[in-house]
Amino acid sequence: MSRLYEGLLEALRLIISFDPDLLTIVLLSLRVSITAILLATLIGVPIGTLLGLKEEKKTGFFNKIIFTFMGMPPVVAGLIIFLILSRQGPLGVLGLLYTPSAMIIAQVFLASPIVIGLTMVGIRAKGGEIEETARSLGAGSALAAWTVVKESRYAILGAVITGFSRVVAEVGAVMIVGGNIEGHTRVMTTAIVLETRKGNFELAIGLGIILLMISFIVNSVLYTIQKGGKKN
Amino acid sequence: MSRLYEGLLEALRLIISFDPDLLTIVLLSLRVSITAILLATLIGVPIGTLLGLKEEKKTGFFNKIIFTFMGMPPVVAGLIIFLILSRQGPLGVLGLLYTPSAMIIAQVFLASPIVIGLTMVGIRAKGGEIEETARSLGAGSALAAWTVVKESRYAILGAVITGFSRVVAEVGAVMIVGGNIEGHTRVMTTAIVLETRKGNFELAIGLGIILLMISFIVNSVLYTIQKGGKKN
Amino acid sequence: AEEGAPVEEPVEEETTPEEEVELIDDFIILATTTSTYDSGLLDFLNPIFTEQTGLEVRVVSQGTGAALETGRSGDADVLLVHDRGSELQGVEDGYFVDRYDVMYNDFIFVGPAEDPAGVGGVTTAAEAMSLIADSGAIFVSRGDDSGTHRMELRLWEAAGIDPAGESWYESIGQGMGDTINHANERLGYTLTDRGTYVSMKDSIDLVIALEGDPVLFNQYGVMAVNPELHEGIKYEYAMMYVEFLMSEEGQNLINSYQVNGETLFFPGYGLE
Amino acid sequence: MKAVRKIYDEEVLYINELILTKGCIYGVIGPSGAGKSTLLRIINMLTDQSSGEILYNGEPAPKNGLGKLTLQRNMALVFQKTLLFKDTVWNNIAYGLKARGFNKKEIEIRVNSLLDQIGMTELASRRAETLSGGEAQRVAIARAVAFEPEILLLDEPTANLDPGNIELIEEMIIKMARDKAITVIMVTHNVFQAKRIADQVIFINQGKIVEMGPTEKIFSKPDNESTRLFVEGKMVY
Amino acid sequence: MKAVRKIYDEEVLYINELILTKGCIYGVIGPSGAGKSTLLRIINMLTDQSSGEILYNGEPAPKNGLGKLTLQRNMALVFQKTLLFKDTVWNNIAYGLKARGFNKKEIEIRVNSLLDQIGMTELASRRAETLSGGEAQRVAIARAVAFEPEILLLDEPTANLDPGNIELIEEMIIKMARDKAITVIMVTHNVFQAKRIADQVIFINQGKIVEMGPTEKIFSKPDNESTRLFVEGKMVY
Ligand SMILES: Nc1ncnc2c1ncn2[C@@H]1O[C@H](COP(=O)(O)OP(=O)(O)OP(=O)(O)O)[C@@H](O)[C@H]1O
Ligand SMILES: Nc1ncnc2c1ncn2[C@@H]1O[C@H](COP(=O)(O)OP(=O)(O)OP(=O)(O)O)[C@@H](O)[C@H]1O
Ligand SMILES: [Mg+2]
Ligand SMILES: [Mg+2]
């Protein structure tokens, strides 16, 4: 009981005093996951929009693949990227293993299907109608597609945020490809595992609180967006 | 390149020959995650149905909490359950840490909010209408609620499957509270991390393939259900 | 856990004045066993090396087996591990070069103060292990193919016991810190290097159950990854790290590192 | 037979007094958002009135418990938006009978007779999800009348149907009301429909009953100017 | 002006020949699922016909590219289910004008004049999501006529509206067609509406044009028996 309590107190002290160790880890986590989600957005939104505008029957095969990849276990993603980036792997010469870049790649690999899939579902809900309405008013292909994206902005934003919340919270992939190197590839989730194992519960709890707060904020935003999106 | 290839070959051999080590790990994984999701269903479906039938405004606070818990990082869930079950924690006397029970508890903690949240959303979509229709036909409270659950079966099944696919793939919580004890608490995800670290890529890849297949099957089912659900 | 500090100031004055070398803005990857990392030694040594050379040392801490594998596949530049046999084998096979015995300490058995297996009176590892096996008290094994794990397996074999699959034998596949914590939670015994145990002593209830058996000697080696095997191996920088550890200064630093008033690692080769 | 007084719900419905007589067909007309659906929901006790009292047979309606359920079971409401259960057509129609614990034989007799009436005997075991709009609407009405409620509340039962189907359903409703002396309260935005089948017409606008009277009178010489404008299709809002 | 021949799409529409003349108001009637919406979609080139050819001004329509876009831009389709963009009312009406690259001043003039016509000047900057059904429908029609298409395709533009709003919109359509000599093709399940505003009525059933002719004739002495049944509301299917 006391360990829980003391850990919590100390954790709050670390957070309030902007403990540099904690700050480094949190900032790296955010940098990696935000970069990953931005890349995943660049990849996922166009693909998702394209697929969403196609008839469901025609993309049936893609759908299944994407939905499978959406549920890809982080450790499997980590393993795959590890095998590719390791010096014996096809991209070994780049020397990316155990760098933040490797973690970003793994997270892009995890987040892109989520962004693609949810964008696709969101667009499919009304995208066809929107596209036809735009075309019936004289829009060419480009304007029609842009109108679809604009009208589906809530769904797309929701897809991106869901992707972010998934990657910032995962530990399997970053653990395997990042190597959990202090000050270099140690992020919140790997640090929590490490510090728990070392018995440094203060830092673990402190990071846990921050991760929960991020999760809370992200989910609140998502919730507000989805409510807003439904209303319209 | 060759390592990838050889690993894959050997992995397939392990799978096809029902390698006992691999089998033990896979079966334990399934036992833990299926037990956890059954418990989460027992907890989540009634609560989700109840909340889903209430007006959204009245459950606003709950909604946010549930959506936050839905996005709870596995490592944080693991840390919390660890602190509770550890010998110095409030439930330390039970001696549950590093047992399959601990993993089940952590996964129930992770999956319940998902089941509650998605059930709630699913019920909210049409539950009110269904309830009113049932009541207008003379159903009492119990029959009306049962009708709502029955009519929302696709959404509920989807919620349960999503919960399952989330917990079977996570590594953070089971690693912290299960301790990855060989033959006792070693599941697919923790084994993949370990074997990758040890350089036993065959076993890691073999487990990765099985995990991916499970993910594929689960997601295909989910996809079919959601398509079926939407059609009606 | 409390981080210790060296008792005597390291003798760094003799090297710094004349070497006005340009700092190198690069890094090396050090694959090492969790014991050197979890004990805090590297957190003490590496900043000094970085200050002198500019080279950042990125530490990937794994079991020795995993660290060797990481080195063999060229994903690290330099290794600091403790399984002499496989290290020498790796050198012979051409994966590694320039191996040195860098430091040593010893393994100890730790267990709950109540000593449920009654190991208290015995003096050899084999006896202790028989008692543990017979009493059915929990024994936690690293199970991660690390140097400690390999040592443990050799000890079981020497004691004529096959613990695999026994219900009291918990193989967890994790680092030294995890394993000690695990044993602490489960009120079990485990084999650990002295360094990690001493560094964690304050936050756990486990006590030393057996120490001093000559078979428990623990030699660490440092070596560079053979640059001819893969592209991109930073051999030159790796050798700077090896030379740093083997230098008089490095050896002194290792000797000076203490936690809770105890020296954890002793320089050089210890069994002659 | 029933007296409804002073109902108030979020300012969307404000009715001073409304007395409905047994066996009569009421047509409720009024512009979109007037509060027509809300009125039906309050009568069916799906929503509580914010203030005021509803009397059934002169007695105040119990707010909950078995008394409420008993009263509710005297009524049936067919919603504006048809919702059939994801089950067979047969089970849909039987739902209210099962809820009331009718015995199996009785249920079979009634359901089969209704299927015959709506001309869907062959579709008895079809999944309700696969029905066309008109078919679904017919099933919804059959489902509501199966247990022979004393009061049948209909919310735009023919919106979105084609003339043929509209006629069929109108006939069904009239027959039901006449044969079983059921009180029918039917909301419609189609004034012609009210003209065709209602005995009495209630015109609601902005939550208030503007005028109520025999259908004949409302359409030929209504007391109120806005009623006249509305039934002549000249009311713009 | 335009000749459409032999269109075939998944067996739901099979038209041998259909010739439409400029400036005429066509009322397309027929039961649900007859293929009315499909016909409009094919004319608007949102769906390709499975076989057969469509001629605009005697020329076969290009299947893609700029030619198709140019042709499409001569037409406007108002869908059965109104979809406004999540933007202001003003921007919704301006959409087609912007797509055609009209200059800012011209856009302002046209949009403001249309807002005035539909009586919604004050709602110009309201978000389209917040409009009532009738308001949204009026905006959808204004949006379609803003760029003065030669052919205006309307799919049940007044379904679910109350009489006042129906009248308003019918007047708007008639005025438009007369003033600008626009060809209007209006699908409706309401035969009375067709009677009120169409010059020519096309009766479609099961994907085939059963009868086509002057409104007067279709309603008084149609050639075809099923046409007669349908317009008298006696067709049950
Ligand atoms: N649950 C609710 N909460 C708040 N306002 C509501 C609710 N239900 C209906 N309203 C509002 O009450 C008013 C009356 O609604 P009602 O559904 O009774 O209208 P109606 O006459 O049936 O209209 P329509 O012909 O469009 O069906 C409308 O302004 C509507 O927006
Ligand atoms: N995209 C599509 N794929 C397959 N079938 C379709 C498609 N769109 C329409 N149909 C079918 O084509 C037939 C004609 O549909 P259409 O929408 O043209 O009917 P309609 O005359 O407009 O009916 P309503 O009055 O109900 O709007 C229907 O049976 C419909 O189910
Ligand atoms: Mg209504
Ligand atoms: Mg249509």
mmCIF file with all atom_site columns, C-alpha atoms in Angstrom, chain B residues 43-101:
data_model
loop_
_atom_site.group_PDB
_atom_site.id
_atom_site.type_symbol
_atom_site.label_atom_id
_atom_site.label_alt_id
_atom_site.label_comp_id
_atom_site.label_asym_id
_atom_site.label_entity_id
_atom_site.label_seq_id
_atom_site.pdbx_PDB_ins_code
_atom_site.Cartn_x
_atom_site.Cartn_y
_atom_site.Cartn_z
_atom_site.occupancy
_atom_site.B_iso_or_equiv
_atom_site.pdbx_formal_charge
_atom_site.auth_seq_id
_atom_site.auth_comp_id
_atom_site.auth_asym_id
_atom_site.auth_atom_id
_atom_site.pdbx_PDB_model_num
ATOM 1  C CA . ILE B 1 43  ? -19.124 -7.165  -17.079 1.00 0.00 ? 43  ILE B CA 1
ATOM 2  C CA . GLY B 1 44  ? -19.260 -5.019  -20.180 1.00 0.00 ? 44  GLY B CA 1
ATOM 3  C CA . VAL B 1 45  ? -22.436 -5.953  -22.015 1.00 0.00 ? 45  VAL B CA 1
ATOM 4  C CA . PRO B 1 46  ? -24.905 -5.221  -19.195 1.00 0.00 ? 46  PRO B CA 1
ATOM 5  C CA . ILE B 1 47  ? -23.162 -1.977  -18.272 1.00 0.00 ? 47  ILE B CA 1
ATOM 6  C CA . GLY B 1 48  ? -22.805 -0.938  -21.903 1.00 0.00 ? 48  GLY B CA 1
ATOM 7  C CA . THR B 1 49  ? -26.460 -1.692  -22.605 1.00 0.00 ? 49  THR B CA 1
ATOM 8  C CA . LEU B 1 50  ? -27.588 0.270   -19.574 1.00 0.00 ? 50  LEU B CA 1
ATOM 9  C CA . LEU B 1 51  ? -25.472 3.271   -20.514 1.00 0.00 ? 51  LEU B CA 1
ATOM 10 C CA . GLY B 1 52  ? -26.432 3.009   -24.165 1.00 0.00 ? 52  GLY B CA 1
ATOM 11 C CA . LEU B 1 53  ? -30.103 3.276   -23.312 1.00 0.00 ? 53  LEU B CA 1
ATOM 12 C CA . LYS B 1 54  ? -29.567 6.405   -21.240 1.00 0.00 ? 54  LYS B CA 1
ATOM 13 C CA . GLU B 1 55  ? -29.484 9.706   -23.025 1.00 0.00 ? 55  GLU B CA 1
ATOM 14 C CA . GLU B 1 56  ? -26.018 10.711  -24.113 1.00 0.00 ? 56  GLU B CA 1
ATOM 15 C CA . LYS B 1 57  ? -26.156 13.933  -22.156 1.00 0.00 ? 57  LYS B CA 1
ATOM 16 C CA . LYS B 1 58  ? -26.789 12.092  -18.919 1.00 0.00 ? 58  LYS B CA 1
ATOM 17 C CA . THR B 1 59  ? -23.804 9.795   -19.349 1.00 0.00 ? 59  THR B CA 1
ATOM 18 C CA . GLY B 1 60  ? -21.398 12.426  -20.645 1.00 0.00 ? 60  GLY B CA 1
ATOM 19 C CA . PHE B 1 61  ? -19.021 12.062  -17.733 1.00 0.00 ? 61  PHE B CA 1
ATOM 20 C CA . PHE B 1 62  ? -19.074 8.281   -17.902 1.00 0.00 ? 62  PHE B CA 1
ATOM 21 C CA . ASN B 1 63  ? -18.517 8.404   -21.619 1.00 0.00 ? 63  ASN B CA 1
ATOM 22 C CA . LYS B 1 64  ? -15.286 10.313  -21.236 1.00 0.00 ? 64  LYS B CA 1
ATOM 23 C CA . ILE B 1 65  ? -14.013 7.969   -18.553 1.00 0.00 ? 65  ILE B CA 1
ATOM 24 C CA . ILE B 1 66  ? -14.899 4.922   -20.584 1.00 0.00 ? 66  ILE B CA 1
ATOM 25 C CA . PHE B 1 67  ? -13.357 6.293   -23.741 1.00 0.00 ? 67  PHE B CA 1
ATOM 26 C CA . THR B 1 68  ? -10.189 7.101   -21.828 1.00 0.00 ? 68  THR B CA 1
ATOM 27 C CA . PHE B 1 69  ? -10.061 3.623   -20.369 1.00 0.00 ? 69  PHE B CA 1
ATOM 28 C CA . MET B 1 70  ? -10.688 2.210   -23.826 1.00 0.00 ? 70  MET B CA 1
ATOM 29 C CA . GLY B 1 71  ? -7.443  3.800   -24.908 1.00 0.00 ? 71  GLY B CA 1
ATOM 30 C CA . MET B 1 72  ? -5.567  2.803   -21.751 1.00 0.00 ? 72  MET B CA 1
ATOM 31 C CA . PRO B 1 73  ? -1.993  1.912   -22.637 1.00 0.00 ? 73  PRO B CA 1
ATOM 32 C CA . PRO B 1 74  ? -1.392  -1.744  -21.811 1.00 0.00 ? 74  PRO B CA 1
ATOM 33 C CA . VAL B 1 75  ? 1.777   -0.915  -19.907 1.00 0.00 ? 75  VAL B CA 1
ATOM 34 C CA . VAL B 1 76  ? -0.162  1.428   -17.644 1.00 0.00 ? 76  VAL B CA 1
ATOM 35 C CA . ALA B 1 77  ? -2.804  -1.225  -17.041 1.00 0.00 ? 77  ALA B CA 1
ATOM 36 C CA . GLY B 1 78  ? 0.025   -3.639  -16.318 1.00 0.00 ? 78  GLY B CA 1
ATOM 37 C CA . LEU B 1 79  ? 1.684   -1.236  -13.914 1.00 0.00 ? 79  LEU B CA 1
ATOM 38 C CA . ILE B 1 80  ? -1.556  -0.601  -12.016 1.00 0.00 ? 80  ILE B CA 1
ATOM 39 C CA . ILE B 1 81  ? -2.387  -4.279  -11.670 1.00 0.00 ? 81  ILE B CA 1
ATOM 40 C CA . PHE B 1 82  ? 1.232   -4.963  -10.742 1.00 0.00 ? 82  PHE B CA 1
ATOM 41 C CA . LEU B 1 83  ? 1.163   -2.440  -7.919  1.00 0.00 ? 83  LEU B CA 1
ATOM 42 C CA . ILE B 1 84  ? -2.106  -3.891  -6.652  1.00 0.00 ? 84  ILE B CA 1
ATOM 43 C CA . LEU B 1 85  ? -1.076  -7.551  -6.845  1.00 0.00 ? 85  LEU B CA 1
ATOM 44 C CA . SER B 1 86  ? 2.539   -7.201  -5.757  1.00 0.00 ? 86  SER B CA 1
ATOM 45 C CA . ARG B 1 87  ? 3.350   -8.483  -2.298  1.00 0.00 ? 87  ARG B CA 1
ATOM 46 C CA . GLN B 1 88  ? 3.549   -4.923  -1.023  1.00 0.00 ? 88  GLN B CA 1
ATOM 47 C CA . GLY B 1 89  ? 0.275   -4.032  -2.718  1.00 0.00 ? 89  GLY B CA 1
ATOM 48 C CA . PRO B 1 90  ? -3.240  -4.164  -1.265  1.00 0.00 ? 90  PRO B CA 1
ATOM 49 C CA . LEU B 1 91  ? -4.005  -7.598  -2.720  1.00 0.00 ? 91  LEU B CA 1
ATOM 50 C CA . GLY B 1 92  ? -0.489  -8.935  -2.269  1.00 0.00 ? 92  GLY B CA 1
ATOM 51 C CA . VAL B 1 93  ? -1.571  -11.671 0.127   1.00 0.00 ? 93  VAL B CA 1
ATOM 52 C CA . LEU B 1 94  ? -3.397  -13.462 -2.650  1.00 0.00 ? 94  LEU B CA 1
ATOM 53 C CA . GLY B 1 95  ? -0.068  -14.232 -4.282  1.00 0.00 ? 95  GLY B CA 1
ATOM 54 C CA . LEU B 1 96  ? -1.480  -13.739 -7.747  1.00 0.00 ? 96  LEU B CA 1
ATOM 55 C CA . LEU B 1 97  ? 1.412   -11.857 -9.306  1.00 0.00 ? 97  LEU B CA 1
ATOM 56 C CA . TYR B 1 98  ? 3.189   -13.798 -12.058 1.00 0.00 ? 98  TYR B CA 1
ATOM 57 C CA . THR B 1 99  ? 0.296   -16.208 -12.539 1.00 0.00 ? 99  THR B CA 1
ATOM 58 C CA . PRO B 1 100 ? -2.092  -16.598 -15.468 1.00 0.00 ? 100 PRO B CA 1
ATOM 59 C CA . SER B 1 101 ? -4.773  -15.179 -13.151 1.00 0.00 ? 101 SER B CA 1
#
